[in-house]
Amino acid sequence: MPSAQPLARLERSNETMPDSLTTPEHIASTWLDASPRDARDADWLRSLMSDLILLQVVDERMLKLQRSGRIGFVGSMRGLEGMLVGAGRAIPQSDWLWSGLREGGAALIRGLPLSEYIAQMYCNSFDTAKGRQMCNHFQHAGTHYPSWSSVIGTQIPHGVGAAFASKQKGDGAVHTIFFGDGATSSNGFHSGLNMAAVWKAPCVFVCVDNGWAISVSSRDQTASKGYAVKAKAYGMPGVEVDGNDVVATHDALVSLIERARAGEGPALLVLKTYRLMGHSSSDDPTKYRDQREVDEWLAKDPVPRFEQRLVADGVIDAAFLERTFTEHRATVDAEIHVQEAADAMPLRSLVDDVYSGVPRHLRRQYNEFLRVSEKLGEARRGDGAFPL
Amino acid sequence: MANLTLIQAVNDGLRTAMEADSTVYVFGEDVGPKGGVFLATENLTRDFGANRCFDTPLSEDGIIGTAIGMAMNGLRPVAEIQFQDFIFPAFDQIVSEAAKLRYRSGGQYTAPMVIRTPYGGGIRGGLYHSQSGEAYFCHTPGLKVVIPSTAHDAKGLLLASIADPDPVLFLEPKALYRSVKGEVPEGHYTVDLSTLRNVREGEHVTVLCYGAMVPVCEKAAARAAENGIECHIVDLRTLLPLDEEGVLEAAKKTGRVVVVHEAPRFCGMGGEISALIAENCIEYMEAPIIRVTGFDTPFPNTLEHHYLPDERRVLDAIERSAAY
Ligand SMILES: Cc1ncc(C[n+]2csc(CCOP(=O)(O)OP(=O)(O)O)c2C)c(N)n1
Ligand SMILES: [Mg+2]
């Protein structure tokens, strides 16, 4: 490690507590509704629109594959596209992304290849995780994006520890750590925010308050007024931004990431948004939530909202939208065809990657398994026994 | 009598306990209006009110920690952990607190409570929605560990667990939630903890199993019978404290033992049962004890049907035992 710093010499964040508690003032909670709205490059705005459409197309296709039994499960991004694109565009590939169930879309925009995204949904032999995780558990080492386990909140301290390591190594990377409103009740949230602030770790916490943790309303998850206020108690700024506003999300994240990179410590960004679909493809949300609430949020749907703004401002027109949808559908469908044809994982993958090598007891268990599989005519080429 | 699925029997058991005892409280993640992700607590909030059956914030450690406090102060909490895979944030509260409270207080304080949780594979849930973690908890003195495999037992064992003066971990085989159906008596009844159930009588090979492996072993036994091998199948039902006499009696009956569980092999129930038999009645054994188990690996996703012992693997073990 180049510039390793002993723990004892870490700056104590409480020395700078008063400053670090003031919300960075230039962070605006909205761009779409601001007046006057600051001008943005038209090409950039069009590219955001294109990304939003891509996520819609991906989600729509994944849900379709799930309904037809081709893939097992989908944690839908519907309603969250704005924050996913905003985040995906704000986090440089050289930084790290730590995520929960629904940030695959941000990863895709940021550089996770579409082929790997779809392979993961198929859990097939093209999947870099060898089909071992459930659907919606993406990873991409090339852009510093480890997969989420499934256990809510556990990634929060991981991100903090990795940020600590970045600080020790002096690699300049900032770690953006996503989690849901539900995850704020997990042990990982408390230990993660607390330790990050004590260590002044270069990380940004992003709480995606999408209204629900399965069937528990985000209002019932905490007695606090919102989630941003929680940051204060840990000694870091907390900012709430409209998560259905792609530009506002992008800007807030860029600003907090650069603040962390400058050594000013962690911050908590709360993105107010809404999960328009059920928790997953196996959830029926009508059992616990009012359609009126869904309708209110449908009116704030981040994709049409952005689209209408850009159309009104003359940045895009109907032809642009149609062309973009068609192009993305073609790309996604072509990739689905490739993934459909992939092989399932070989039997031998049952026992590898448990350790760096396959230990003797697992070789023996696998060989014994193979003896029965061969008897049953199930073993295939590549399934060969291990030498003991 | 009603013909219920295993999960309906759980729901009926909870309902029966809540009707009989106003100190029974049911809580956990999504157990309220949604009725639980598998619908075990369906309509309990509607029928008993949000004070008796309610959703908690997303904190297993909080759920079990507060359940202990409730139990110490006169309530009968029945807490749900959504999947057994997510019980580990509460491991400390279960292992260090609930299980040791009676001992460390010399019996002055106790934690009579039930932790219900679905366990096991079979739903393509990958490595965090499929685990069988019973062995971790069976290594914890002070705790009871119960696993039903029929609708009748699910209700009767649940009611016995709720009435029990000690903390009980009640593991529900999610693979059987809807695939198993049976006659369930109406009203209150209990099935004694620590008594095994004879599933099938036979004189050639004894098969010891529990939970979702019981129907798998029954199918294997039916096929073995076609070749003249009659299996004696035992459902352990309570893993801790184990019905040791019952296990030894079943082992002695045939002198040939196959133990089946879907949890990993190393330090699992199969090892404990084998040692129990070896220590107490090895002279009765006609063949080595055979374990049919999950691999000593994390739980796979797409290859789960290869990981889980199936009727053909159990049959292979039965035939090997019989032929020895
Ligand atoms: C420790 C743990 N407990 C319970 C679960 C089951 N579970 C999966 S997602 C979820 C709700 C998560 O809500 P939130 O953090 O708001 O994320 P969202 O799904 O809304 O994106 C729950 C309870 C889990 N995965 N891990
Ligand atoms: Mg949420």
XYZ file of C-alpha atoms and ligand atoms in Angstrom:
739
model
C 0.000 0.000 0.000
C 1.595 3.271 -1.127
C 0.523 5.814 1.455
C -0.708 3.677 4.296
C -1.724 5.702 7.275
C -1.891 4.163 10.734
C -5.357 4.186 12.270
C -4.284 6.389 15.170
C -3.457 9.227 12.826
C -6.821 9.310 11.128
C -8.384 12.700 11.403
C -11.198 12.777 13.920
C -14.335 13.882 12.179
C -15.821 15.469 15.280
C -13.211 18.207 15.079
C -14.959 19.423 11.962
C -18.446 18.494 13.061
C -20.131 21.913 12.738
C -19.023 22.315 9.122
C -19.698 18.813 8.000
C -23.234 19.084 9.267
C -24.219 21.907 7.005
C -25.841 20.628 3.860
C -23.803 21.550 0.812
C -25.882 24.506 -0.272
C -25.603 24.212 -3.989
C -27.443 20.872 -3.981
C -30.868 21.451 -5.458
C -33.689 19.054 -4.693
C -35.155 19.509 -8.158
C -34.101 20.504 -11.641
C -37.291 19.739 -13.513
C -39.429 21.994 -11.317
C -36.863 24.739 -10.734
C -37.559 28.187 -12.110
C -35.509 29.442 -13.645
C -34.039 26.113 -14.725
C -30.345 26.270 -15.557
C -29.616 25.400 -19.170
C -28.025 22.067 -20.025
C -26.362 20.752 -23.115
C -29.058 19.410 -25.435
C -27.039 16.370 -26.508
C -26.488 15.469 -22.890
C -30.201 15.760 -22.146
C -31.014 13.593 -25.182
C -28.566 10.961 -24.019
C -30.272 10.869 -20.619
C -33.611 10.419 -22.362
C -32.165 7.572 -24.358
C -30.860 5.902 -21.179
C -34.262 6.234 -19.510
C -35.869 4.506 -22.462
C -33.236 1.778 -22.388
C -34.082 0.981 -18.768
C -37.781 0.914 -19.576
C -37.160 -1.474 -22.425
C -34.930 -3.725 -20.306
C -37.481 -3.839 -17.497
C -40.372 -4.509 -19.843
C -38.451 -7.331 -21.550
C -37.332 -8.905 -18.280
C -40.882 -8.911 -16.927
C -42.037 -10.532 -20.133
C -39.362 -13.223 -19.896
C -40.336 -13.836 -16.299
C -44.017 -14.186 -17.140
C -43.206 -16.662 -19.857
C -41.076 -18.697 -17.466
C -37.712 -18.006 -19.135
C -36.205 -16.324 -16.070
C -37.013 -16.787 -12.402
C -37.571 -13.438 -10.818
C -37.511 -9.686 -11.513
C -37.109 -6.832 -9.046
C -38.653 -4.194 -11.277
C -37.097 -0.753 -11.839
C -40.406 0.818 -12.914
C -40.677 4.246 -11.382
C -37.020 4.329 -10.437
C -35.528 4.972 -13.878
C -34.840 8.634 -13.145
C -32.601 8.008 -10.160
C -31.006 4.979 -11.798
C -29.945 6.913 -14.876
C -28.944 9.960 -12.827
C -26.789 7.781 -10.596
C -25.397 5.687 -13.426
C -24.196 8.828 -15.159
C -22.788 10.410 -11.984
C -20.543 7.619 -10.727
C -17.294 7.316 -12.708
C -16.218 3.812 -13.718
C -13.045 4.194 -11.682
C -15.102 4.719 -8.515
C -17.031 1.932 -6.816
C -20.739 1.124 -6.842
C -22.275 -0.861 -3.980
C -25.902 -1.757 -4.482
C -29.070 -3.434 -3.333
C -31.737 -5.200 -5.376
C -32.679 -2.483 -7.810
C -29.497 -0.693 -8.868
C -28.683 -2.989 -11.780
C -30.064 -0.284 -14.064
C -27.564 2.260 -12.734
C -24.785 -0.260 -13.245
C -25.921 -0.860 -16.807
C -25.809 2.843 -17.616
C -22.434 3.085 -15.933
C -20.787 0.270 -17.901
C -22.080 -3.168 -16.926
C -22.433 -4.749 -20.392
C -26.017 -5.501 -21.441
C -24.955 -9.053 -22.333
C -23.796 -9.655 -18.763
C -26.930 -8.076 -17.362
C -29.148 -10.444 -19.320
C -26.899 -13.468 -18.715
C -27.253 -12.829 -14.995
C -31.039 -12.768 -15.341
C -30.828 -16.126 -17.119
C -28.315 -17.447 -14.533
C -26.611 -19.236 -17.417
C -23.038 -20.167 -18.258
C -22.340 -16.688 -19.705
C -23.106 -15.166 -16.326
C -19.861 -14.029 -14.685
C -21.208 -15.329 -11.349
C -21.761 -18.758 -12.962
C -25.527 -18.704 -12.393
C -25.066 -18.968 -8.671
C -27.102 -15.970 -7.569
C -30.811 -15.368 -7.993
C -31.808 -12.952 -10.741
C -31.208 -9.237 -10.142
C -27.855 -9.821 -8.437
C -25.475 -8.264 -10.947
C -21.755 -7.659 -10.726
C -19.079 -6.148 -12.924
C -15.521 -6.137 -11.671
C -14.428 -3.941 -14.598
C -16.373 -0.982 -13.221
C -15.883 -1.864 -9.548
C -19.328 -3.198 -8.912
C -19.576 -6.165 -6.539
C -22.875 -8.005 -6.384
C -25.302 -7.727 -3.540
C -25.791 -10.854 -1.423
C -29.600 -10.639 -0.786
C -29.187 -9.977 2.908
C -30.487 -6.461 3.389
C -27.986 -3.858 4.554
C -24.853 -5.991 4.575
C -23.286 -4.082 1.677
C -23.288 -0.836 3.658
C -20.306 -1.601 5.928
C -18.575 -3.388 3.022
C -18.637 -0.134 1.077
C -17.316 1.732 4.093
C -14.452 -0.704 4.595
C -13.562 -0.500 0.923
C -13.659 3.306 1.145
C -11.340 3.112 4.129
C -9.014 0.979 1.996
C -9.162 3.525 -0.835
C -8.182 6.218 1.608
C -5.313 4.124 2.970
C -4.053 3.266 -0.502
C -4.590 6.791 -1.716
C -6.252 5.531 -4.906
C -8.655 8.474 -5.000
C -11.742 6.307 -5.453
C -15.065 7.247 -3.882
C -17.551 4.534 -2.939
C -21.240 5.138 -3.535
C -23.329 2.812 -1.408
C -27.000 2.236 -2.288
C -29.696 0.748 -0.097
C -33.453 1.053 0.357
C -35.665 2.715 2.943
C -36.132 -0.714 4.540
C -32.391 -1.172 4.864
C -32.134 1.860 7.151
C -33.434 -0.429 9.909
C -30.655 -2.967 9.398
C -27.593 -3.280 11.590
C -25.414 -2.518 8.571
C -26.922 0.944 8.197
C -25.999 1.972 11.711
C -22.520 0.476 11.786
C -21.804 1.644 8.262
C -22.790 5.289 8.710
C -21.280 5.492 12.145
C -17.895 4.086 11.174
C -17.725 6.000 7.910
C -18.208 9.281 9.737
C -15.705 8.397 12.481
C -13.153 7.444 9.826
C -14.117 10.218 7.391
C -14.215 7.526 4.751
C -14.548 8.646 1.117
C -18.059 7.340 0.514
C -21.557 8.552 -0.271
C -24.581 6.769 1.135
C -27.640 6.745 -1.082
C -30.945 5.795 0.500
C -33.476 5.079 -2.221
C -36.728 5.874 -0.451
C -39.101 4.232 -2.884
C -42.023 4.269 -0.480
C -42.058 0.587 0.361
C -40.020 -2.269 1.796
C -42.087 -5.112 0.380
C -45.382 -4.336 2.194
C -44.068 -2.005 4.869
C -44.544 1.647 4.035
C -41.462 3.834 4.360
C -43.534 5.951 6.755
C -43.786 2.959 9.107
C -40.135 2.020 8.843
C -39.013 4.906 11.033
C -40.470 7.501 13.384
C -38.043 10.091 11.961
C -39.299 12.801 9.653
C -37.821 11.331 6.516
C -34.452 9.672 6.231
C -32.075 12.555 5.551
C -32.334 13.760 9.132
C -30.724 10.524 10.328
C -27.399 11.673 8.891
C -27.084 14.465 11.422
C -26.827 12.081 14.331
C -23.936 10.293 12.660
C -22.096 13.544 12.044
C -22.544 13.904 8.301
C -24.772 15.967 6.041
C -28.052 14.507 4.865
C -29.736 15.781 1.706
C -33.105 14.858 0.232
C -33.498 15.126 -3.521
C -36.306 14.302 -5.948
C -35.330 10.853 -7.149
C -37.799 11.117 -10.024
C -35.713 13.938 -11.423
C -32.837 12.488 -13.396
C -30.853 15.724 -13.550
C -31.293 16.609 -9.884
C -30.203 13.116 -8.880
C -27.187 13.304 -11.145
C -26.108 16.714 -9.885
C -26.543 15.884 -6.211
C -24.524 12.724 -6.541
C -21.720 14.366 -8.512
C -21.460 17.058 -5.893
C -21.377 14.655 -2.918
C -18.935 12.332 -4.654
C -16.541 15.209 -5.336
C -16.974 16.416 -1.766
C -15.990 12.967 -0.498
C -13.077 12.837 -2.941
C -11.856 16.165 -1.613
C -11.546 14.569 1.820
C -14.595 16.178 3.370
C -16.051 12.855 4.435
C -19.226 10.900 3.831
C -22.741 12.213 3.274
C -26.210 10.707 3.017
C -28.296 11.384 -0.064
C -31.965 10.426 0.147
C -33.710 9.959 -3.185
C -37.483 10.270 -2.905
C -39.058 8.016 -5.473
C -41.621 5.264 -5.802
C -41.709 1.549 -6.599
C -44.533 1.460 -9.138
C -44.681 -2.344 -9.433
C -44.854 -4.998 -6.720
C -41.736 -5.752 -4.696
C -40.901 -8.484 -7.163
C -42.599 -10.568 -9.776
C -44.009 -12.736 -6.954
C -45.637 -9.919 -4.969
C -49.243 -8.686 -5.161
C -49.145 -5.068 -3.932
C -52.925 -4.599 -4.025
C -53.032 -6.461 -0.698
C -51.374 -3.671 1.196
C -51.385 -0.419 -0.718
C -53.920 2.007 -2.037
C -54.186 2.453 -5.792
C -54.639 6.193 -5.213
C -51.109 6.391 -3.872
C -49.816 4.565 -6.947
C -51.757 6.942 -9.193
C -50.261 9.978 -7.480
C -46.806 8.663 -8.188
C -47.699 7.606 -11.707
C -48.352 11.275 -12.336
C -44.731 11.880 -11.309
C -43.354 8.964 -13.350
C -39.759 10.019 -14.059
C -39.730 8.988 -17.711
C -42.793 10.811 -19.107
C -41.997 13.722 -16.825
C -38.548 14.177 -18.315
C -39.825 13.443 -21.785
C -42.526 16.119 -21.558
C -39.983 18.673 -20.334
C -37.638 17.959 -23.224
C -40.438 17.987 -25.776
C -41.722 21.299 -24.397
C -38.200 22.726 -24.570
C -37.799 21.518 -28.141
C -34.875 19.215 -27.246
C -36.560 16.069 -28.553
C -39.564 15.234 -30.687
C -41.817 12.265 -31.307
C -39.541 10.933 -34.015
C -36.592 10.863 -31.602
C -38.624 8.884 -29.083
C -39.848 6.383 -31.621
C -36.390 5.864 -33.075
C -34.841 5.436 -29.634
C -37.423 2.871 -28.506
C -36.999 0.897 -31.707
C -33.221 0.910 -31.453
C -33.139 -0.167 -27.820
C -35.723 -2.886 -28.376
C -33.674 -4.265 -31.231
C -30.477 -4.248 -29.157
C -32.094 -5.865 -26.135
C -33.940 -8.487 -28.176
C -30.798 -9.431 -30.070
C -29.002 -9.947 -26.785
C -31.875 -12.016 -25.393
C -31.540 -14.332 -28.404
C -27.850 -14.822 -27.663
C -28.507 -15.568 -24.009
C -31.355 -17.959 -24.765
C -28.849 -20.161 -26.526
C -26.309 -20.295 -23.709
C -25.550 -23.563 -21.937
C -26.592 -24.222 -18.376
C -23.788 -24.421 -15.832
C -21.838 -27.705 -15.761
C -22.358 -30.022 -12.794
C -18.792 -29.547 -11.670
C -19.548 -25.921 -10.831
C -21.401 -27.296 -7.803
C -18.125 -27.627 -5.951
C -15.776 -25.010 -7.344
C -15.299 -21.499 -5.980
C -16.185 -22.628 -2.481
C -12.471 -22.271 -1.766
C -9.552 -21.209 -3.956
C -9.090 -24.865 -4.875
C -11.475 -27.808 -4.579
C -10.550 -29.463 -1.276
C -10.331 -33.203 -0.912
C -13.614 -33.669 0.935
C -15.518 -31.838 -1.799
C -13.777 -33.832 -4.514
C -14.903 -36.966 -2.734
C -18.472 -35.688 -2.361
C -18.588 -34.726 -6.016
C -17.207 -38.084 -7.197
C -19.768 -39.890 -5.095
C -22.486 -37.661 -6.582
C -21.170 -38.434 -10.060
C -21.285 -42.180 -9.433
C -25.044 -41.894 -8.898
C -25.475 -39.348 -11.741
C -23.717 -41.664 -14.184
C -25.923 -44.516 -13.054
C -28.932 -42.263 -13.734
C -27.527 -41.142 -17.085
C -27.340 -37.473 -16.075
C -23.638 -36.786 -16.167
C -22.318 -34.962 -19.235
C -18.977 -34.162 -20.801
C -17.009 -31.863 -18.530
C -18.572 -33.423 -15.512
C -15.633 -35.808 -15.054
C -14.559 -37.048 -11.675
C -11.764 -35.366 -9.732
C -8.542 -37.220 -9.027
C -8.354 -37.723 -5.265
C -61.269 -32.076 10.783
C -60.295 -29.986 7.828
C -58.112 -30.842 4.891
C -55.344 -28.239 4.982
C -52.008 -27.574 3.358
C -49.028 -27.328 5.663
C -49.053 -23.543 5.489
C -52.789 -23.367 6.167
C -52.160 -25.543 9.211
C -49.540 -23.069 10.418
C -52.044 -20.257 9.948
C -54.676 -22.289 11.800
C -52.208 -22.957 14.616
C -51.403 -19.271 15.006
C -55.092 -18.412 14.950
C -55.901 -21.062 17.553
C -53.135 -19.847 19.855
C -54.184 -16.208 19.491
C -57.795 -17.078 20.283
C -56.863 -19.131 23.330
C -54.280 -16.783 24.802
C -54.429 -13.001 24.637
C -50.711 -12.774 25.420
C -49.785 -14.353 22.077
C -48.428 -11.682 19.713
C -47.413 -12.335 16.122
C -44.966 -10.026 14.394
C -42.201 -9.812 11.837
C -41.541 -8.366 8.388
C -44.610 -8.250 6.126
C -46.735 -10.478 8.387
C -49.493 -7.821 8.688
C -51.780 -6.793 5.802
C -49.740 -8.777 3.275
C -50.035 -11.876 5.458
C -46.390 -12.884 5.128
C -44.483 -13.573 1.933
C -45.810 -17.155 1.964
C -49.182 -16.168 3.514
C -48.625 -17.995 6.809
C -50.140 -15.061 8.708
C -52.887 -14.304 6.201
C -55.799 -12.333 7.703
C -54.446 -12.400 11.254
C -54.224 -8.606 11.349
C -57.738 -8.381 9.943
C -59.116 -10.779 12.527
C -57.070 -9.954 15.627
C -56.151 -6.330 14.987
C -52.900 -4.582 14.241
C -52.027 -4.739 17.907
C -51.767 -8.545 17.937
C -50.314 -9.179 14.482
C -48.098 -6.492 13.059
C -45.253 -5.571 10.722
C -41.921 -4.555 12.167
C -39.121 -2.467 10.717
C -36.583 -4.474 8.741
C -34.421 -5.674 11.623
C -34.155 -9.336 12.562
C -31.956 -8.440 15.499
C -34.657 -6.022 16.619
C -37.442 -8.563 16.097
C -35.808 -11.257 18.202
C -34.316 -8.896 20.761
C -37.692 -7.281 21.460
C -39.393 -10.701 21.457
C -37.080 -11.733 24.282
C -38.051 -8.653 26.284
C -41.741 -9.305 25.654
C -41.347 -12.899 26.791
C -39.473 -11.811 29.912
C -42.373 -9.555 30.765
C -45.342 -11.833 30.366
C -46.186 -11.959 26.657
C -45.950 -14.986 24.348
C -44.257 -13.652 21.240
C -44.378 -15.640 18.022
C -41.877 -13.869 15.798
C -41.466 -14.580 12.120
C -38.153 -14.386 10.311
C -39.053 -14.090 6.629
C -36.500 -16.655 5.459
C -34.235 -18.710 7.680
C -31.375 -17.299 5.610
C -32.064 -13.896 7.200
C -31.977 -15.110 10.789
C -28.261 -14.469 11.159
C -28.543 -10.773 12.078
C -30.461 -12.164 15.089
C -28.022 -15.002 15.790
C -26.589 -13.164 18.758
C -29.997 -12.558 20.315
C -30.975 -16.192 19.818
C -27.745 -17.884 20.829
C -26.367 -15.512 23.460
C -29.604 -14.226 24.929
C -32.773 -16.285 24.418
C -31.032 -19.628 24.789
C -29.006 -18.703 27.877
C -31.394 -16.503 29.821
C -32.865 -19.205 32.057
C -29.414 -20.598 32.843
C -27.697 -17.328 33.557
C -30.507 -16.083 35.798
C -30.780 -19.324 37.743
C -34.310 -19.680 36.428
C -35.403 -16.205 37.585
C -35.960 -15.015 34.033
C -37.004 -17.015 31.002
C -37.833 -16.420 27.351
C -40.816 -18.564 26.356
C -41.123 -17.575 22.713
C -41.345 -19.069 19.252
C -39.332 -18.058 16.217
C -41.036 -19.315 13.053
C -39.123 -19.330 9.838
C -39.300 -21.049 6.437
C -36.181 -23.037 5.622
C -34.789 -25.232 2.858
C -34.569 -25.403 -0.901
C -36.871 -26.196 -3.749
C -38.032 -22.742 -4.828
C -35.039 -21.744 -6.973
C -34.137 -19.162 -4.357
C -30.373 -19.403 -4.675
C -27.986 -19.277 -1.793
C -29.907 -16.828 0.400
C -33.453 -18.166 0.162
C -32.799 -21.889 0.481
C -30.567 -22.715 3.392
C -31.098 -25.346 6.050
C -29.365 -23.930 9.092
C -30.722 -26.282 11.749
C -27.283 -27.494 12.796
C -26.165 -24.029 13.925
C -29.090 -23.935 16.311
C -28.918 -27.557 17.402
C -25.464 -26.667 18.718
C -27.122 -24.213 21.099
C -28.071 -25.571 24.523
C -31.181 -23.868 25.871
C -32.952 -23.763 22.529
C -35.466 -26.223 21.136
C -35.511 -26.906 17.403
C -38.667 -28.247 15.758
C -39.402 -29.126 12.108
C -42.818 -30.440 11.023
C -43.410 -32.359 7.806
C -47.179 -32.812 7.819
C -50.100 -30.430 8.184
C -51.249 -32.223 11.327
C -47.851 -31.909 12.962
C -47.369 -28.328 11.792
C -50.349 -27.193 13.848
C -49.850 -29.539 16.787
C -46.124 -28.904 17.109
C -46.633 -25.154 16.712
C -49.195 -25.109 19.520
C -46.866 -27.198 21.684
C -44.013 -24.812 20.888
C -46.078 -21.757 21.832
C -47.071 -23.436 25.110
C -43.497 -24.515 25.840
C -41.706 -22.674 28.651
C -38.493 -22.404 26.614
C -37.523 -20.655 23.375
C -38.333 -22.730 20.309
C -37.015 -22.330 16.792
C -39.798 -23.586 14.534
C -38.424 -24.333 11.070
C -41.031 -24.689 8.351
C -40.109 -26.645 5.203
C -41.148 -24.143 2.554
C -40.957 -26.781 -0.164
C -43.873 -28.533 1.577
C -45.965 -25.437 2.283
C -48.401 -26.196 -0.499
C -47.363 -29.631 -1.705
C -48.326 -31.372 1.520
C -51.970 -31.601 2.529
C -53.688 -33.521 5.300
C -56.386 -33.829 7.913
C -56.034 -31.285 10.698
C -58.227 -31.388 13.818
C -60.120 -28.232 14.633
C -59.349 -26.328 17.828
C -56.496 -26.770 20.227
C -54.330 -29.888 20.309
C -50.634 -30.449 20.722
C -48.064 -32.887 19.415
C -45.440 -33.553 22.079
C -42.033 -32.112 21.372
C -39.146 -34.591 21.416
C -41.155 -37.537 20.147
C -40.401 -38.854 16.705
C -43.033 -40.084 14.306
C -43.005 -43.455 12.595
C -43.839 -42.701 9.002
C -43.630 -46.208 7.597
C -42.958 -49.630 9.071
C -40.409 -51.947 7.532
C -37.824 -54.499 8.625
C -34.874 -54.079 6.239
C -33.483 -50.520 6.353
C -34.178 -47.645 8.756
C -34.375 -44.197 7.168
C -34.108 -41.233 9.524
C -35.187 -37.875 8.139
C -37.138 -34.701 8.819
C -38.818 -31.750 7.129
C -38.870 -31.616 3.354
C -36.877 -34.852 3.100
C -39.709 -36.942 4.561
C -41.790 -37.163 1.352
C -38.585 -37.730 -0.634
C -37.724 -40.692 1.592
C -41.271 -42.028 1.352
C -41.017 -42.072 -2.440
C -37.632 -43.775 -2.286
C -39.050 -46.379 0.118
C -41.950 -47.088 -2.218
C -39.488 -47.819 -5.011
C -37.289 -49.925 -2.728
C -40.355 -51.954 -1.813
C -40.820 -52.848 -5.471
C -37.514 -54.699 -5.136
C -38.424 -56.292 -1.841
C -36.639 -53.864 0.470
C -38.969 -52.637 3.216
C -37.923 -49.394 4.858
C -38.695 -48.196 8.326
C -39.002 -44.401 8.028
C -38.782 -42.101 10.980
C -39.545 -38.366 10.981
C -37.492 -36.834 13.785
C -39.837 -33.793 14.085
C -37.919 -32.314 17.024
C -34.175 -32.109 16.466
C -33.377 -30.626 19.871
C -33.931 -32.193 22.336
C -33.825 -35.302 20.163
C -35.904 -38.403 20.890
C -32.765 -40.453 21.465
C -34.523 -43.600 22.660
C -36.760 -43.506 19.615
C -33.780 -43.144 17.274
C -31.929 -46.051 18.899
C -34.980 -48.252 18.827
C -35.514 -47.513 15.140
C -31.842 -48.206 14.381
C -31.852 -51.509 16.258
C -34.988 -52.616 14.495
C -33.219 -53.143 11.157
C -29.504 -52.797 11.924
C -29.185 -50.712 8.736
C -29.424 -46.931 8.858
C -29.651 -44.185 6.248
C -29.851 -40.581 7.484
C -31.157 -37.952 5.084
C -31.054 -34.171 5.289
C -30.696 -31.353 2.791
C -28.344 -29.329 4.985
C -24.603 -29.682 4.371
C -23.048 -32.880 5.684
C -20.162 -31.731 7.866
C -21.187 -31.272 11.524
C -24.815 -31.796 10.514
C -27.621 -33.818 12.136
C -26.472 -36.913 10.246
C -23.161 -36.858 12.088
C -24.883 -36.475 15.464
C -27.286 -39.311 14.806
C -24.534 -41.584 13.535
C -22.495 -40.947 16.675
C -25.521 -41.571 18.890
C -26.101 -44.933 17.217
C -22.426 -45.851 17.180
C -22.044 -45.099 20.882
C -25.135 -46.929 21.991
C -25.883 -49.819 19.670
C -23.068 -50.358 17.211
C -23.274 -54.075 17.928
C -26.689 -54.120 16.243
C -25.407 -52.613 13.006
C -25.289 -54.826 9.927
C -24.027 -52.101 7.589
C -22.185 -48.779 7.780
C -24.480 -45.837 8.491
C -24.980 -43.875 5.251
C -25.663 -40.145 5.087
C -27.485 -38.617 2.117
C -27.161 -34.848 2.405
C -26.562 -31.567 0.637
C -22.999 -30.841 -0.411
C -20.583 -29.029 1.857
C -20.970 -25.970 -0.348
C -23.193 -22.901 -0.341
C -26.653 -23.620 -1.723
C -26.633 -23.451 -5.540
C -29.198 -21.724 -7.702
C -29.738 -23.329 -11.100
C -28.286 -26.665 -9.959
C -30.411 -26.944 -6.829
C -32.071 -30.153 -7.999
C -28.629 -31.751 -8.010
C -27.765 -30.397 -4.585
C -30.931 -31.552 -2.878
C -31.120 -35.257 -2.071
C -33.829 -36.732 -4.269
C -35.646 -40.036 -4.222
C -33.093 -41.648 -6.545
C -30.153 -40.726 -4.343
C -31.951 -41.911 -1.256
C -32.897 -45.127 -3.074
C -29.254 -45.673 -4.031
C -28.289 -45.396 -0.355
C -31.100 -47.721 0.739
C -30.014 -50.331 -1.816
C -26.368 -50.052 -0.818
C -27.276 -50.416 2.842
C -29.516 -53.407 2.185
C -26.903 -55.100 0.006
C -24.046 -54.660 2.431
C -31.782 -9.278 6.372
C -32.937 -9.447 5.447
N -34.185 -9.492 5.943
C -35.240 -9.648 5.134
C -35.073 -9.775 3.788
C -36.276 -9.962 2.862
N -36.447 -8.743 2.052
C -35.969 -8.672 0.795
S -36.163 -7.162 0.134
C -36.954 -6.591 1.514
C -37.416 -5.177 1.572
C -36.351 -4.220 1.226
O -36.840 -2.943 1.235
P -35.944 -1.714 0.840
O -34.674 -1.757 1.633
O -36.761 -0.502 0.972
O -35.539 -1.983 -0.680
P -36.499 -2.040 -1.961
O -36.916 -3.455 -2.143
O -37.640 -1.131 -1.739
O -35.643 -1.609 -3.112
C -37.042 -7.597 2.482
C -37.702 -7.453 3.790
C -33.751 -9.740 3.300
N -33.477 -9.869 2.003
N -32.703 -9.579 4.142
Mg -37.911 0.488 -0.488
